[in-house]
Coordinates of C-alpha atoms in Angstrom, one line a residue:
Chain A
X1 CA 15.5 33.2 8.5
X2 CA 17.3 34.7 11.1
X3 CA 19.8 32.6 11.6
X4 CA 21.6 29.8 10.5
X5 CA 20.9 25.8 11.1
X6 CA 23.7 25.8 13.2
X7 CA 22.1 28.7 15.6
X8 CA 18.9 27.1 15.3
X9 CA 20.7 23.9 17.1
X10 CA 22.3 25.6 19.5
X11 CA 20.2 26.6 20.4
X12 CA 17.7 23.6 20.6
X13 CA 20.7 22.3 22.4
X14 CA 20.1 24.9 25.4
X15 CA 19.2 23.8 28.8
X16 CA 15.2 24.1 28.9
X17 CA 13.1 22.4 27.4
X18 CA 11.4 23.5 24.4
X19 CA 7.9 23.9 23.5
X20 CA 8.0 23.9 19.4
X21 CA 5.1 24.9 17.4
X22 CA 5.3 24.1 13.6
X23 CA 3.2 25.9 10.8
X24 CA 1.6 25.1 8.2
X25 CA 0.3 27.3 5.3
X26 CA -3.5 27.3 5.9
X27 CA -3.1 27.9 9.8
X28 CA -1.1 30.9 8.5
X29 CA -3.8 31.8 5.8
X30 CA -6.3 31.4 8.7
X31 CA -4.6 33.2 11.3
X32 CA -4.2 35.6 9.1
X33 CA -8.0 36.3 8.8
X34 CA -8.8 36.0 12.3
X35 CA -5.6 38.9 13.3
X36 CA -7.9 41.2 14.1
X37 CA -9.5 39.3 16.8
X38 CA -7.5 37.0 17.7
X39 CA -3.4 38.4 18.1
X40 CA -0.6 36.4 17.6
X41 CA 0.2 36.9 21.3
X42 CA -2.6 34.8 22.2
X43 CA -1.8 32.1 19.5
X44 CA 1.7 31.7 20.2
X45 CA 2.4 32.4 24.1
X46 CA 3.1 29.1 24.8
X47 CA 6.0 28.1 22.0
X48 CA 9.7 29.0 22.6
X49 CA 9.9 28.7 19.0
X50 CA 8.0 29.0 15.7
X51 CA 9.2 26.4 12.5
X52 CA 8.2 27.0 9.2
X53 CA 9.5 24.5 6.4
X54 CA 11.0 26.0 3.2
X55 CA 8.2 24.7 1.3
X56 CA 5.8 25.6 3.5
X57 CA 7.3 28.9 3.2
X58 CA 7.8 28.6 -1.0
X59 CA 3.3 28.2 0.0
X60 CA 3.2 31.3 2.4
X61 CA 4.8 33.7 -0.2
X62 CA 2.0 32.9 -3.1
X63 CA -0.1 36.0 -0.5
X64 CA 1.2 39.4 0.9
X65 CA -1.3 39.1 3.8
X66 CA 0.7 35.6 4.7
X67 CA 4.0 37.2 4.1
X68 CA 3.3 40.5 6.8
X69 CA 2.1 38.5 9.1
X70 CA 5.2 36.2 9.7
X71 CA 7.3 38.9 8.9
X72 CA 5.7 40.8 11.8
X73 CA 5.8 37.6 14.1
X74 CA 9.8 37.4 13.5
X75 CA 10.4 41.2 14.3
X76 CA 7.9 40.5 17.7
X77 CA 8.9 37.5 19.2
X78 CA 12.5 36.2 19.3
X79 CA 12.4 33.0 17.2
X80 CA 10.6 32.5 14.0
X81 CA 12.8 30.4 11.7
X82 CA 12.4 29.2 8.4
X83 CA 14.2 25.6 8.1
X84 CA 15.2 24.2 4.4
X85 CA 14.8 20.7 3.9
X86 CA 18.4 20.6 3.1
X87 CA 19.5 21.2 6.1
X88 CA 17.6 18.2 7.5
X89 CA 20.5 16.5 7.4
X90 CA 23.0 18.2 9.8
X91 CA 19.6 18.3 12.5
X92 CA 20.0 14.4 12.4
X93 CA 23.9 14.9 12.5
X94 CA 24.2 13.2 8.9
X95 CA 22.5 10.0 9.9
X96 CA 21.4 9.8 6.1
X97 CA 19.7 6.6 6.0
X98 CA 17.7 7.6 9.0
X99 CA 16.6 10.5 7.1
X100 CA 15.8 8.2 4.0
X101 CA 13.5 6.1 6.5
X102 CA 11.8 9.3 8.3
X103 CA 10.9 10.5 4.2
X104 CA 9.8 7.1 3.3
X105 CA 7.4 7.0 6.2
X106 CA 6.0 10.6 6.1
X107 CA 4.8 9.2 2.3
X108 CA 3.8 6.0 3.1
X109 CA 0.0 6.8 2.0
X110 CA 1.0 8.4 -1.8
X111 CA 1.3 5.3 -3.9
X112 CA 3.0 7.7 -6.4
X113 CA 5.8 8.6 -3.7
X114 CA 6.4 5.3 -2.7
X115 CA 7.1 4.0 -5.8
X116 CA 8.9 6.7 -7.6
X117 CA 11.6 6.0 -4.2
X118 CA 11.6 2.8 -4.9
X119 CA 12.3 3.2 -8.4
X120 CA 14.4 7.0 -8.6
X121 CA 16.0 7.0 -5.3
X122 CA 16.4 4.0 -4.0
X123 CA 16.7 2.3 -7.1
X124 CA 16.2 -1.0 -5.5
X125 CA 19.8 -0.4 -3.7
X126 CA 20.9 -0.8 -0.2
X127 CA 20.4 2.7 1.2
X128 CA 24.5 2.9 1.6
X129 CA 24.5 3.5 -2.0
X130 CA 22.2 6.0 -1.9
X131 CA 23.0 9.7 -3.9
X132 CA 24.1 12.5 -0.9
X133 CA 20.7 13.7 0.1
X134 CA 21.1 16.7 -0.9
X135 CA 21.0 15.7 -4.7
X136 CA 18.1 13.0 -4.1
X137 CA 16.1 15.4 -1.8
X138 CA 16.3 17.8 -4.9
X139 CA 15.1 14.6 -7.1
X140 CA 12.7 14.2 -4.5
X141 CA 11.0 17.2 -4.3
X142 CA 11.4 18.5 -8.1
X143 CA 10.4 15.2 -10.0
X144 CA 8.8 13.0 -7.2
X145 CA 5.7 15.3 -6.5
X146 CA 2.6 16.3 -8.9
X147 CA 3.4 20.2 -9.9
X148 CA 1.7 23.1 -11.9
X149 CA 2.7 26.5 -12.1
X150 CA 0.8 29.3 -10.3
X151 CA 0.0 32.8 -12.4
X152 CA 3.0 34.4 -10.1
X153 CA 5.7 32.0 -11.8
X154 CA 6.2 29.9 -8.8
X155 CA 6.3 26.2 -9.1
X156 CA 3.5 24.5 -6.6
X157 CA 4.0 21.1 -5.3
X158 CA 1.6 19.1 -4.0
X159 CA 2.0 17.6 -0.6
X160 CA 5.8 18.7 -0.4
X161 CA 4.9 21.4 2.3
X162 CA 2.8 18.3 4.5
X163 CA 5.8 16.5 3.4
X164 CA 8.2 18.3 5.2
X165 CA 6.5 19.4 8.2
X166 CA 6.0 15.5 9.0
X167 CA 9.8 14.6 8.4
X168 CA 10.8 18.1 10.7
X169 CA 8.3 16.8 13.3
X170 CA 9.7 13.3 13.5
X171 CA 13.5 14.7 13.2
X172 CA 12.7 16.7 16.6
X173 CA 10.4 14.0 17.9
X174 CA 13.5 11.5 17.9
X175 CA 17.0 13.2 17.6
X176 CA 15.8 16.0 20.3
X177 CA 14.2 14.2 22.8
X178 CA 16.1 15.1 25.6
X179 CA 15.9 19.2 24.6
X180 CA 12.3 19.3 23.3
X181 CA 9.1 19.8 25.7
X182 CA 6.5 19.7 23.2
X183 CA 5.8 19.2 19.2
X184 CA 2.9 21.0 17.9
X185 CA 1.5 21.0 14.2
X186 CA -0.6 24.1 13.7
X187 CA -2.5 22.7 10.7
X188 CA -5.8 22.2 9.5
X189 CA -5.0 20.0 6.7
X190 CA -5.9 16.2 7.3
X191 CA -2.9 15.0 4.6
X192 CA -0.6 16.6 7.5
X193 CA -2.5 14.4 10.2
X194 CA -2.2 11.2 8.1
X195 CA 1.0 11.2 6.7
X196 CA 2.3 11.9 10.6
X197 CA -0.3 9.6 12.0
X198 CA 1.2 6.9 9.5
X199 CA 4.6 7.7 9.9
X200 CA 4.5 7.1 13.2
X201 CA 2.8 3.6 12.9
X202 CA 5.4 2.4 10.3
X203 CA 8.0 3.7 13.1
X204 CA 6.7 1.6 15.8
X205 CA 6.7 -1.5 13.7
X206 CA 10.5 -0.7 12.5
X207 CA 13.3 -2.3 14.8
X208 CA 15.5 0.9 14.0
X209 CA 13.2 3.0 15.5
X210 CA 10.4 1.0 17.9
X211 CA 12.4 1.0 21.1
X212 CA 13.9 4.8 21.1
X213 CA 12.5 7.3 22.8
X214 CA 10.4 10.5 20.9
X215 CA 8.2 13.1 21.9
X216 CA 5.2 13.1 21.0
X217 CA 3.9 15.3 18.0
X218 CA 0.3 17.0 18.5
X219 CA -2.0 18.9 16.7
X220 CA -3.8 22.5 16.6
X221 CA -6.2 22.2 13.6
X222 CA -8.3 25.2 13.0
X223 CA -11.2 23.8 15.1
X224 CA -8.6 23.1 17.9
X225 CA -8.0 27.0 18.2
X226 CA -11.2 28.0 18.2
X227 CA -12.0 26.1 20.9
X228 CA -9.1 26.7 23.1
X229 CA -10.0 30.7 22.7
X230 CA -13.3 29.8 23.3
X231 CA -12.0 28.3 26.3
X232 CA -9.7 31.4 27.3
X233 CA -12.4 33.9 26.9
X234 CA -10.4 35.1 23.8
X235 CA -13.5 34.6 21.8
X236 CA -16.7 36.7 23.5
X237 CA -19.3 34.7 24.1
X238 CA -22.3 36.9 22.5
X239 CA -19.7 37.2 19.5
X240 CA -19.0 33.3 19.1
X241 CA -21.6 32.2 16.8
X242 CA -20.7 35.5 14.4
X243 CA -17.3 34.4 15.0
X244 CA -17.1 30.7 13.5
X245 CA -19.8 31.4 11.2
X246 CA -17.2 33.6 9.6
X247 CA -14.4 32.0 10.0
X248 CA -14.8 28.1 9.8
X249 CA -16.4 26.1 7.2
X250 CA -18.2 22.2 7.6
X251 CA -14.9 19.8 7.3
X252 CA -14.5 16.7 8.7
X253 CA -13.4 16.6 12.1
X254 CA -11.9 14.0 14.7
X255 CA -13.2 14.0 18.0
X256 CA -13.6 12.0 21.1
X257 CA -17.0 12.1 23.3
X258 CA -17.3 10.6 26.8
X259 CA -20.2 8.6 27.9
X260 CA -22.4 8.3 30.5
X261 CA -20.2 5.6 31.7
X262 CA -17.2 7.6 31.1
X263 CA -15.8 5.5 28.6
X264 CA -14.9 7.0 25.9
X265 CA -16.1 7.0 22.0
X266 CA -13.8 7.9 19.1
X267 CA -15.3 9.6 16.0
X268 CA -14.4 11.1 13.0
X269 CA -17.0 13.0 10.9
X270 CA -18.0 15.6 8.9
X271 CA -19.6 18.5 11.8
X272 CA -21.4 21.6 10.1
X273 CA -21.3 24.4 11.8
X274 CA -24.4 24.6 14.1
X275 CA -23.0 21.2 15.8
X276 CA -19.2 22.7 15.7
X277 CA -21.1 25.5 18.4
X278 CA -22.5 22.6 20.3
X279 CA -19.4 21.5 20.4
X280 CA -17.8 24.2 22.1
X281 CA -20.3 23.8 25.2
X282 CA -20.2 20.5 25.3
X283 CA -17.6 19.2 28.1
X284 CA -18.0 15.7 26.9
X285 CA -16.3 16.5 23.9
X286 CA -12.8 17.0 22.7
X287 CA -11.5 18.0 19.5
X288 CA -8.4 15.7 18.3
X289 CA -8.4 17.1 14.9
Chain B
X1 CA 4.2 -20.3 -8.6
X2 CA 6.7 -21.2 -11.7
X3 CA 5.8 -23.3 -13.9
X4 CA 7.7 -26.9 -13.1
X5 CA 10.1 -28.5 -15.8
X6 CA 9.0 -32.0 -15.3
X7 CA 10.1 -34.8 -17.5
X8 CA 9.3 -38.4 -18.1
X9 CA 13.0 -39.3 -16.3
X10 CA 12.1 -37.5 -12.9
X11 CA 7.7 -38.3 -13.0
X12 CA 8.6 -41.7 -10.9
X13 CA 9.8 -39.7 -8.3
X14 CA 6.8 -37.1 -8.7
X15 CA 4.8 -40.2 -7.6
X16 CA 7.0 -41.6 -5.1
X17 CA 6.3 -37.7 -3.7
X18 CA 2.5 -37.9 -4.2
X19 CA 2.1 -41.1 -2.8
X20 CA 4.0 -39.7 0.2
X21 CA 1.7 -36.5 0.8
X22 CA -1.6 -38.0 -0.6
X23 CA -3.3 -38.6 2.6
X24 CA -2.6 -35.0 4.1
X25 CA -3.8 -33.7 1.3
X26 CA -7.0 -35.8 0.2
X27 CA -7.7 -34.4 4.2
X28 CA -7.2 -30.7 2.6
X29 CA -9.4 -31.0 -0.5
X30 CA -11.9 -32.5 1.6
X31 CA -11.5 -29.3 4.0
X32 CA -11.7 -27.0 1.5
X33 CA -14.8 -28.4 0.1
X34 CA -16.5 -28.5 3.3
X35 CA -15.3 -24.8 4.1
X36 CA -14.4 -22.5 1.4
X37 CA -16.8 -23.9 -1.0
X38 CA -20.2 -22.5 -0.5
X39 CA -21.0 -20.6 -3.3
X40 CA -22.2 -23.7 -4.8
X41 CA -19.8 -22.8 -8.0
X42 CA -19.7 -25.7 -10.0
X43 CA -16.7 -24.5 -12.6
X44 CA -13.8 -25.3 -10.9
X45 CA -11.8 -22.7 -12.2
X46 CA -14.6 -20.1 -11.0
X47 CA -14.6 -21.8 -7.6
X48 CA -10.3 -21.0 -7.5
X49 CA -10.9 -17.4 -8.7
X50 CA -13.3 -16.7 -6.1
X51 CA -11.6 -17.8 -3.5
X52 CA -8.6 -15.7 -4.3
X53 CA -10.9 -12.7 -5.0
X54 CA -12.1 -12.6 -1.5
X55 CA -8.3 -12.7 -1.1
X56 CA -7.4 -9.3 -3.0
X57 CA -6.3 -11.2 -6.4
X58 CA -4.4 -9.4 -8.4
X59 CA -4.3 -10.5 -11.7
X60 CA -1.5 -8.7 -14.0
X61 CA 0.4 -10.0 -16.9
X62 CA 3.5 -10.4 -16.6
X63 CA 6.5 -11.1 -19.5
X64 CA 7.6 -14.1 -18.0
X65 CA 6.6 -17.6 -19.5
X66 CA 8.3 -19.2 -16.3
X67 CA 6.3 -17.3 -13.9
X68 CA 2.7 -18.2 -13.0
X69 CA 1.7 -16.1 -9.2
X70 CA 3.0 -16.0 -6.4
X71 CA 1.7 -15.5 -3.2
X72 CA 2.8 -11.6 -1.3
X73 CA 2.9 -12.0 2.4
X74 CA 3.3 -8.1 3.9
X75 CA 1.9 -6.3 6.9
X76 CA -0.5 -9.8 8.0
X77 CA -2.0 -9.9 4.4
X78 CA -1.2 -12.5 2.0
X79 CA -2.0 -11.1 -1.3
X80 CA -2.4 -14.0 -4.2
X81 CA -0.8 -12.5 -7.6
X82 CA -1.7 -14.2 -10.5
X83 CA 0.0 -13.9 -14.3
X84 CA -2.8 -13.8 -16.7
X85 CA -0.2 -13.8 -20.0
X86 CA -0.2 -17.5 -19.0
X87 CA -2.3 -19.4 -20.9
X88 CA -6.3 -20.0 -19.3
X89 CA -5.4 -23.5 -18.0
X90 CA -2.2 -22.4 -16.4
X91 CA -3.7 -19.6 -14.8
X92 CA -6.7 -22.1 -13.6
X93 CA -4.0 -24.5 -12.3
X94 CA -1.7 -22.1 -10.9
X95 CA -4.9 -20.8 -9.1
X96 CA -5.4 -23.8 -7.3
X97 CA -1.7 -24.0 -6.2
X98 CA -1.6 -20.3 -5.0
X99 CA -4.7 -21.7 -2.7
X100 CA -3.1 -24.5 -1.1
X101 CA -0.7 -21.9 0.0
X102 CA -2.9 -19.1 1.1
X103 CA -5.0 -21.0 3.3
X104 CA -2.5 -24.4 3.9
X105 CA 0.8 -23.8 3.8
X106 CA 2.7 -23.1 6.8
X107 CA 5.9 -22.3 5.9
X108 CA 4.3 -19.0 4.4
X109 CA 5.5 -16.3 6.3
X110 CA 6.1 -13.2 6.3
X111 CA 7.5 -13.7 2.9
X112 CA 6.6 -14.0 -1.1
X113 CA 5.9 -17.1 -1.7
X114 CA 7.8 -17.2 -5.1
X115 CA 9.8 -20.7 -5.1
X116 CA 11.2 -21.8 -8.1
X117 CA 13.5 -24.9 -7.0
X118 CA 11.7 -28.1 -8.9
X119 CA 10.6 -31.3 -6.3
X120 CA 10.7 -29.0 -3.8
X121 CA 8.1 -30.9 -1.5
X122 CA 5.8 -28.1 -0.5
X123 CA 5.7 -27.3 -4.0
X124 CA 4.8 -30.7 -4.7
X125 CA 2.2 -30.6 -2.4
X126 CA 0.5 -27.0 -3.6
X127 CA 0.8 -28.8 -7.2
X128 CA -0.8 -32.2 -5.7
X129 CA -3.5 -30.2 -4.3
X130 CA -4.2 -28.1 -7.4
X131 CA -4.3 -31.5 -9.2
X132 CA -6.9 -32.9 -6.5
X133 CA -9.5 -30.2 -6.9
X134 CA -9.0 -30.0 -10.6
X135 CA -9.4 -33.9 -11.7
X136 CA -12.3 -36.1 -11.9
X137 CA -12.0 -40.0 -12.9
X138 CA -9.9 -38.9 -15.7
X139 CA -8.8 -42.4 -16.6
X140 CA -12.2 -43.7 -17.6
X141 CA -12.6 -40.1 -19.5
X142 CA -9.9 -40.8 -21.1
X143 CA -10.8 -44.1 -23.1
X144 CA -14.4 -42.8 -23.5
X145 CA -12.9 -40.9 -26.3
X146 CA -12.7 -42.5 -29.6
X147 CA -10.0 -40.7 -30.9
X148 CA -7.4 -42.6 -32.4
X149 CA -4.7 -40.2 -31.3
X150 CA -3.0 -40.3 -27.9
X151 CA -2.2 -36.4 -28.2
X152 CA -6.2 -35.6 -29.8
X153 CA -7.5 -37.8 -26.5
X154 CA -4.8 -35.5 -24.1
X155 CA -6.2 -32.6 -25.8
X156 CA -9.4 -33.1 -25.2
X157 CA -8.8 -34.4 -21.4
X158 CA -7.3 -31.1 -21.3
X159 CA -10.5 -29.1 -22.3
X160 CA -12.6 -31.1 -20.2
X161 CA -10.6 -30.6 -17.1
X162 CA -9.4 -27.5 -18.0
X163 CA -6.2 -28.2 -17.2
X164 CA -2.0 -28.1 -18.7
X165 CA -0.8 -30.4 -20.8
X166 CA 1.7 -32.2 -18.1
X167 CA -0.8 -32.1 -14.7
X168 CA -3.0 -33.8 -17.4
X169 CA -0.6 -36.5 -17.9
X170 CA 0.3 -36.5 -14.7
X171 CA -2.5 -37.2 -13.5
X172 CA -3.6 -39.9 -15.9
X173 CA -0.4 -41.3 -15.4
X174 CA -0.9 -41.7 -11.6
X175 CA -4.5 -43.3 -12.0
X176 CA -3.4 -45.3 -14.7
X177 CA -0.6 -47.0 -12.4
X178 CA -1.9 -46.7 -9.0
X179 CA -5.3 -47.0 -9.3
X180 CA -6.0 -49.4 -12.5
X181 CA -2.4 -51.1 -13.1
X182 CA -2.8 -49.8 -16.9
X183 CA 0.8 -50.5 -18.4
X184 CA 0.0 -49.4 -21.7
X185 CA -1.5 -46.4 -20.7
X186 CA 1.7 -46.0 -18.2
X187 CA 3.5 -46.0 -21.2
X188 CA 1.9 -44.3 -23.6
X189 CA 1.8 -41.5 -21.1
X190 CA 5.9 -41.6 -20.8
X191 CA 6.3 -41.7 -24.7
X192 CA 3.8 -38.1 -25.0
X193 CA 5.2 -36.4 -21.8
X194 CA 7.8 -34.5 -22.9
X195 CA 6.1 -34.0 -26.5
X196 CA 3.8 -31.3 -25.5
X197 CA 2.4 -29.8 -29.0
X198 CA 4.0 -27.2 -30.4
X199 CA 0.6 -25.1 -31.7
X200 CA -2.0 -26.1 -28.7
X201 CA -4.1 -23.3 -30.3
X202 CA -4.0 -24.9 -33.6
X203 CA -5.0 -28.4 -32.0
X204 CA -7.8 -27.1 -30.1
X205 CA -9.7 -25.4 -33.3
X206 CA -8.7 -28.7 -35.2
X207 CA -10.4 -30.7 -32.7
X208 CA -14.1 -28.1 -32.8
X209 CA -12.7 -27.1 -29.0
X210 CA -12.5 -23.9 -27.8
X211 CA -8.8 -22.5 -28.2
X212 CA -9.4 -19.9 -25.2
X213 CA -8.5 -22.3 -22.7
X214 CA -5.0 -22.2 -24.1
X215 CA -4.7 -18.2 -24.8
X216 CA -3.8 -15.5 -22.1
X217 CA -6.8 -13.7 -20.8
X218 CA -4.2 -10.5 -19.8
X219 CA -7.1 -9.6 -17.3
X220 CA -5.9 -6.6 -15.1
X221 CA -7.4 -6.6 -11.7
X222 CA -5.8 -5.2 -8.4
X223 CA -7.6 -7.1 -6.1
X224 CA -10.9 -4.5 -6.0
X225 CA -8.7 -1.9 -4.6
X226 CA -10.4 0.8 -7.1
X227 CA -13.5 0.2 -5.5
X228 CA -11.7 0.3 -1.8
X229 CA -10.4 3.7 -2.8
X230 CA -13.3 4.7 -4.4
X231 CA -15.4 4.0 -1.0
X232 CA -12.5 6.3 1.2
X233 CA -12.4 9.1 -1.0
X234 CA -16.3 9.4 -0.6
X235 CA -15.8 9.0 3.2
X236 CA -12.5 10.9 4.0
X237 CA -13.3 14.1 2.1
X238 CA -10.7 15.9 3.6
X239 CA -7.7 14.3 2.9
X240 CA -6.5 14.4 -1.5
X241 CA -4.0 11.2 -1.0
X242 CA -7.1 8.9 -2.0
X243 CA -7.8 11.0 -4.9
X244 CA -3.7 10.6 -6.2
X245 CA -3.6 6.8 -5.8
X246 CA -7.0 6.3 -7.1
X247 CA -5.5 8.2 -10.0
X248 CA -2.2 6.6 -9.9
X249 CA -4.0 3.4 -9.9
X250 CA -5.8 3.7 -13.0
X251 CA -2.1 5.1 -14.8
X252 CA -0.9 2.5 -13.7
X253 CA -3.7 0.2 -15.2
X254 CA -3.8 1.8 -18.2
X255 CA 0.6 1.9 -18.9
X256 CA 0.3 -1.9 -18.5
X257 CA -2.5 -2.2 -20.8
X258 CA -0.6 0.0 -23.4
X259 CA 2.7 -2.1 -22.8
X260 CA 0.9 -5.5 -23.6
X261 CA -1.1 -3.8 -26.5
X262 CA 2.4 -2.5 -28.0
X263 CA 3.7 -5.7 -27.2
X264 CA 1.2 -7.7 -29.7
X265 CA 1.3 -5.7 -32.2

């Protein structure tokens, strides 16, 4: 990291407004495969400012390929920082109960999470007698979620690095509002899209939080990038088949389509790769996820 | 739903209370009849249980001899919660309650229904309602029996009916007064009514009945949500979080089975 929390809010505190693009490990596992096409200049040229969670970071340095790459995207572009979950807390100016909410919400779909809060950190108390966070984020993160330790000594958790980009997101998406432009999730993992997507429903029905303002958070999933460099002629045309052939593999995808009438259907599905290429000619369509 | 502490001293003014609700409610069993009952079920208790089921039942036991379900209210569901280390006829019974307020009762809101205060009207009511779909002409059951003994005849009343000890009484006490003007059976009624038998169990076997009807079933059900999670894991294949609570779910399953197992032995 290149500097501290308190830079990092300075300078979020600057007069522009701020287009933020937070990453998660896969994107950087995939971007890393696709370097030699595809640069970072044309991934990243329209943030002010890359974000990558500890955890998410704890994730990057399981590969040397990962590592270079966002070591070689801090020493080219200006700001690439790497923001621990412990410092969540100062970015919401201490508001520690919020904080306890914005967690609570990100793991509203693990069953697991939820109850271990309701039963380790929480304890059934009012959250004014709630532990500092700092001691139960550690609780949190080290006995909350399911680990298992990798052949390099580290100790994976599952979800945590999900977990934290959705609790950064919504920390910039409400505390910032007024300094941020944009919020974009680079990932192509669909836990990242629900627990933000169901965050963000729990949010709206809460009276703390359903009349303040936010900024909305988006996403680039894997299938997102390929289409916009499709789109900006990053991709050649004669090379595009090769291209996602090589690169992407059938997932389940989230897409709208417009009709004849111009309304417009929602659908979410697994697309193979032949109709992914349709896809990327088809003007009807647009990739959500 | 707990499970009421009624006596002889207070059971005037449990009538005083049914007489006061029974035409709304006669209305509701006739409702419920007319819509919820289509299966053509002709056990009672089976009738209850499926109506909850399509309701997400969860059936759990639970270490509390005072506590028989509850409805949750959360999020626009109402979730009926029912505790199956009850005895079988309480669970039946408690059923029937948990139904008047799922599909009756509005005072439920967006809250567990979990009242515990005794007379409490709209606890009357779910009880008078329970009692309503449960009971046939359980007077002129009664002295079909030959039985000698009052508590053998209340026993087997109960097994016919399938039903506790006191809504038994209750209930031939209300038919007995209202309907035939029976003072010996009034009375009789008032001298067993705070005498429920000590070894129901023992009673039943004694009499050639069944004792299920008065054991716990500790059935563990959460409302079919296995199969729910089950049916979005196959269709969301890219997220894990339905994987971990389907996994979760089944801990969780099996740490209460192991409690109640440790528990018995």
């Amino acid at each position: 990291m290149k500097g501290t929390i308190d830079d990092f809010k300075r300078y979020l505190s600057m007069d522009k407004s701020i287009k933020i693009c937070i990453l998660d490990n896969c994107s950087v596992e995939f971007l890393t495969r696709v370097q030699n096409e595809i640069s970072y200049k044309m991934v990243f040229a329209s943030y002010d400012i890359i974000l990558i969670p500890q955890w998410v970071w704890n994730e990057v340095t399981d590969s040397n390929n990962r590592v270079n790459y966002i070591t070689e995207l801090q020493n080219a572009l200006e700001r690439v920082e790497i923001i621990n979950e412990q410092d969540y807390t100062k970015l919401v100016d201490y508001k520690e109960a919020e904080l306890y909410y914005l967690f609570q919400y990100s793991c509203d779909y693990i069953a697991r999470l939820v109850s271990f809060m309701k039963r380790k950190i929480t304890k059934n108390r009012p959250l004014e007698e709630l532990e500092p966070y700092e001691e139960w984020l550690t609780t949190f993160y080290e006995q909350g979620l399911d680990g298992k330790e990798l052949s390099n000594g580290r100790k994976q958790k599952k979800n945590a690095g999900e977990i934290s980009i959705a609790v950064l997101s919504h920390i910039l998406s409400f505390y910032y509002t007024e300094l941020v432009d944009t919020i974009t999730v680079f990932s192509n993992d669909r836990d990242a899209y629900e627990f933000i997507s169901s965050a963000k429903r729990k949010f709206r029905e809460d009276e703390k939080f359903k009349y303040r303002e936010y900024i909305s958070i988006t996403f680039k999933s894997n299938d997102c990038l390929i289409y916009e460099w499709k789109n900006s002629g990053y991709i050649n045309e004669g090379k595009l088949d090769a291209f996602v052939r090589e690169y992407r593999q059938m997932r389940s995808t989230k897409f709208t389509r417009m009709k004849q009438d111009k309304s417009v259907e929602e659908l979410d599905t697994t697309i193979d790769n032949q109709t992914f290429l349709e896809f990327l000619n088809d003007e009807t369509v647009h990739i959500i996820f | 739903m707990s499970i009421k502490p009624i006596t002889k001293d207070c059971l005037e003014q449990v009538m005083q209370q049914n007489s006061s609700i029974k035409e709304q409610i006669y209305g509701l069993v006739s409702d419920f009849n007319k819509r919820f009952n289509k299966s053509g079920l002709t056990a009672q208790e089976k009738q209850a249980f499926s109506v909850l089921k399509e309701n997400n039942l969860i059936q759990i036991p639970i270490e509390d001899e005072h506590w028989g379900g509850a409805i949750i209210a959360k999020g626009g569901m109402k979730i009926p919660v029912i505790n199956t280390a009850q005895p079988r006829v309480y669970q039946y019974f408690v059923a029937w309650h948990e139904i008047y307020h799922l599909l009756y009762d509005i005072n439920l809101d967006e809250k567990t229904h979990n009242v515990a205060i005794d007379m409490d009207i709209n606890e009357r009511k779910a009880d008078y309602f329970a009692a309503k779909m449960i009971f046939g002409d359980i007077y002129k059951y009664y002295y079909s029996l030959e039985d000698e003994n009052v508590i053998d005849r209340i026993i087997k009343c109960m097994d016919a009916y399938k039903a506790p000890y006191k809504a038994t009484l209750i209930e031939l006490y209300e038919q007995a007064v209202e309907v035939y003007g029976d003072m010996d059976l009034k009375h009789t009624v008032l001298n067993h009514f705070d005498d429920k038998p000590k070894n129901l169990e023992g009673k039943f076997e004694g009499l050639e009945l069944d004792p299920e009807l008065v054991r716990s079933s500790f059935v563990i059900s959460f409302g079919g949500l296995e199969q729910k999670v089950k049916k979005a894991i196959n269709q969301n294949t890219g997220v894990s979080y339905h994987k971990d609570n389907y996994e979760f779910l089944i801990e969780l399953k099996k740490e209460i089975k192991k409690e109640w197992e440790d528990l018995s032995k």
